[in-house]
Amino acid sequence: MKKKEEKRKEATLTRRKLLTRTGALSGILLTGCDTQFYRPPIIRDGLMGVADILTMASQRLLLSEQQLVQEHSVSEITKDFPVWNQSNPEDEEYQRLRAGGYREWRLPVTGMVNQPVSLSLEELKRIPRRTQTTMHICEQGWSAIAQWTGAPLLSVLEAAGGVKNGARYIVIDAYGGWYEGYDMFDVVHPQTILAYGMNGKDLPLGNGAPVRLRVERHCGYKQIKFIKSIQVVSSMEGFGRGTGGLNSDYGFHWYAGA
Ligand SMILES: Nc1nc2c(c(=O)[nH]1)N[C@H]1C(S)=C(S)[C@@H](COP(=O)(O)O)O[C@H]1N2
Ligand SMILES: [Mo]
């Protein structure tokens, strides 16, 4: 396992790379106290809203150095990693893609990016990859360790020419009807990857084939599976009920720090 000092260096290098390469994103980490990163897309009424803000603000302060979450050794990998909730989206389009071995699968990256692109799985795999062995913590009371391999989300946005000024969130749509929003603070974290590999093999169907998100500081329901598209936006308004994701639309906290 890497020493803390090295990890910190890695995080700092990523931050520097970001500052030089994607101007619009840089504001985030330069202005560490920009209040937009300390509150959810919408603030709930009453005490829930107060709690949301306090939780998010205090966690974000603690995390502002963008340190990495703990990585485990391969020997700690859980034998039968669960398949939870959706295991095989019924959409016709998904089933067609699956039947074709995902060769026709494309990932559109659109919205507030400089050069919208549509990446094939092959193209995603050509982006310098990251492999990490981490613990998945489901809000419903289980946890398990797996090794994930994928393209850093930041690199994917760079492949789309970087984001425009005013970009605040990315919205990921999934086959099967899920969608989730993430703010740039989490998007640029070095361990936030679009994972196509699990434990050294292609991502299995039930775990979100062909590509799922790993956003390691969050609990289970933010680890969206069966990814269909990515949009960069300035606001979560107009997506579902506007709370920032399917889960928060149904009352879960948008900011799901684990
Ligand atoms: N598209 C989609 N993503 C999803 C889910 C889902 O049902 N559909 N379940 C979430 C929850 S609650 C958890 S705990 C994890 C489960 O991932 P796994 O099936 O690989 O264990 O995926 C998350 N992402
Ligand atoms: Mo979960």
PDB file of N, CA, C and O and ligand atoms in Angstrom, residues 84-85 136-142 178 219-222, ligand 2:
ATOM      1  N   TRP A  84     -26.881  -6.076  -6.605  1.00  0.00           N
ATOM      2  CA  TRP A  84     -27.894  -5.420  -5.786  1.00  0.00           C
ATOM      3  C   TRP A  84     -28.870  -4.638  -6.659  1.00  0.00           C
ATOM      4  O   TRP A  84     -28.465  -3.985  -7.603  1.00  0.00           O
ATOM      5  N   ASN A  85     -30.136  -4.701  -6.332  1.00  0.00           N
ATOM      6  CA  ASN A  85     -31.184  -4.001  -7.095  1.00  0.00           C
ATOM      7  C   ASN A  85     -31.158  -4.459  -8.555  1.00  0.00           C
ATOM      8  O   ASN A  85     -31.145  -5.655  -8.815  1.00  0.00           O
ATOM      9  N   HIS A 136     -16.843  -1.112  -1.064  1.00  0.00           N
ATOM     10  CA  HIS A 136     -18.163  -0.584  -1.431  1.00  0.00           C
ATOM     11  C   HIS A 136     -19.047  -0.689  -0.187  1.00  0.00           C
ATOM     12  O   HIS A 136     -19.122  -1.744   0.434  1.00  0.00           O
ATOM     13  N   ILE A 137     -19.665   0.429   0.157  1.00  0.00           N
ATOM     14  CA  ILE A 137     -20.520   0.427   1.350  1.00  0.00           C
ATOM     15  C   ILE A 137     -21.940   0.786   0.948  1.00  0.00           C
ATOM     16  O   ILE A 137     -22.223   1.927   0.564  1.00  0.00           O
ATOM     17  N   CYS A 138     -22.819  -0.200   1.014  1.00  0.00           N
ATOM     18  CA  CYS A 138     -24.222   0.038   0.652  1.00  0.00           C
ATOM     19  C   CYS A 138     -24.970   0.576   1.856  1.00  0.00           C
ATOM     20  O   CYS A 138     -24.810   0.075   2.970  1.00  0.00           O
ATOM     21  N   GLU A 139     -25.788   1.578   1.594  1.00  0.00           N
ATOM     22  CA  GLU A 139     -26.598   2.197   2.639  1.00  0.00           C
ATOM     23  C   GLU A 139     -27.586   1.207   3.245  1.00  0.00           C
ATOM     24  O   GLU A 139     -28.157   1.454   4.296  1.00  0.00           O
ATOM     25  N   GLN A 140     -27.788   0.073   2.567  1.00  0.00           N
ATOM     26  CA  GLN A 140     -28.751  -0.889   3.082  1.00  0.00           C
ATOM     27  C   GLN A 140     -28.106  -1.958   3.952  1.00  0.00           C
ATOM     28  O   GLN A 140     -28.714  -2.979   4.248  1.00  0.00           O
ATOM     29  N   GLY A 141     -26.858  -1.715   4.354  1.00  0.00           N
ATOM     30  CA  GLY A 141     -26.299  -2.534   5.407  1.00  0.00           C
ATOM     31  C   GLY A 141     -25.333  -3.634   5.016  1.00  0.00           C
ATOM     32  O   GLY A 141     -25.191  -4.618   5.738  1.00  0.00           O
ATOM     33  N   TRP A 142     -24.676  -3.513   3.878  1.00  0.00           N
ATOM     34  CA  TRP A 142     -23.628  -4.498   3.584  1.00  0.00           C
ATOM     35  C   TRP A 142     -22.441  -3.783   2.961  1.00  0.00           C
ATOM     36  O   TRP A 142     -22.560  -2.665   2.469  1.00  0.00           O
ATOM     37  N   TRP A 178     -32.301   4.738 -14.118  1.00  0.00           N
ATOM     38  CA  TRP A 178     -31.633   5.503 -13.057  1.00  0.00           C
ATOM     39  C   TRP A 178     -30.940   6.726 -13.638  1.00  0.00           C
ATOM     40  O   TRP A 178     -30.508   6.714 -14.799  1.00  0.00           O
ATOM     41  N   CYS A 219     -21.511   6.345  -0.714  1.00  0.00           N
ATOM     42  CA  CYS A 219     -22.028   5.006  -0.465  1.00  0.00           C
ATOM     43  C   CYS A 219     -22.726   4.457  -1.712  1.00  0.00           C
ATOM     44  O   CYS A 219     -22.769   5.100  -2.769  1.00  0.00           O
ATOM     45  N   GLY A 220     -23.243   3.246  -1.556  1.00  0.00           N
ATOM     46  CA  GLY A 220     -23.673   2.399  -2.673  1.00  0.00           C
ATOM     47  C   GLY A 220     -24.504   3.051  -3.763  1.00  0.00           C
ATOM     48  O   GLY A 220     -24.206   2.900  -4.948  1.00  0.00           O
ATOM     49  N   TYR A 221     -25.533   3.770  -3.402  1.00  0.00           N
ATOM     50  CA  TYR A 221     -26.467   4.186  -4.451  1.00  0.00           C
ATOM     51  C   TYR A 221     -25.919   5.253  -5.392  1.00  0.00           C
ATOM     52  O   TYR A 221     -26.529   5.526  -6.426  1.00  0.00           O
ATOM     53  N   LYS A 222     -24.768   5.850  -5.061  1.00  0.00           N
ATOM     54  CA  LYS A 222     -24.164   6.795  -5.994  1.00  0.00           C
ATOM     55  C   LYS A 222     -23.280   6.076  -7.037  1.00  0.00           C
ATOM     56  O   LYS A 222     -22.807   6.683  -7.986  1.00  0.00           O
TER      57      LYS A 222
HETATM   58 MO    MO B   2     -26.950   0.338  -2.014  1.00  0.00          MO
END
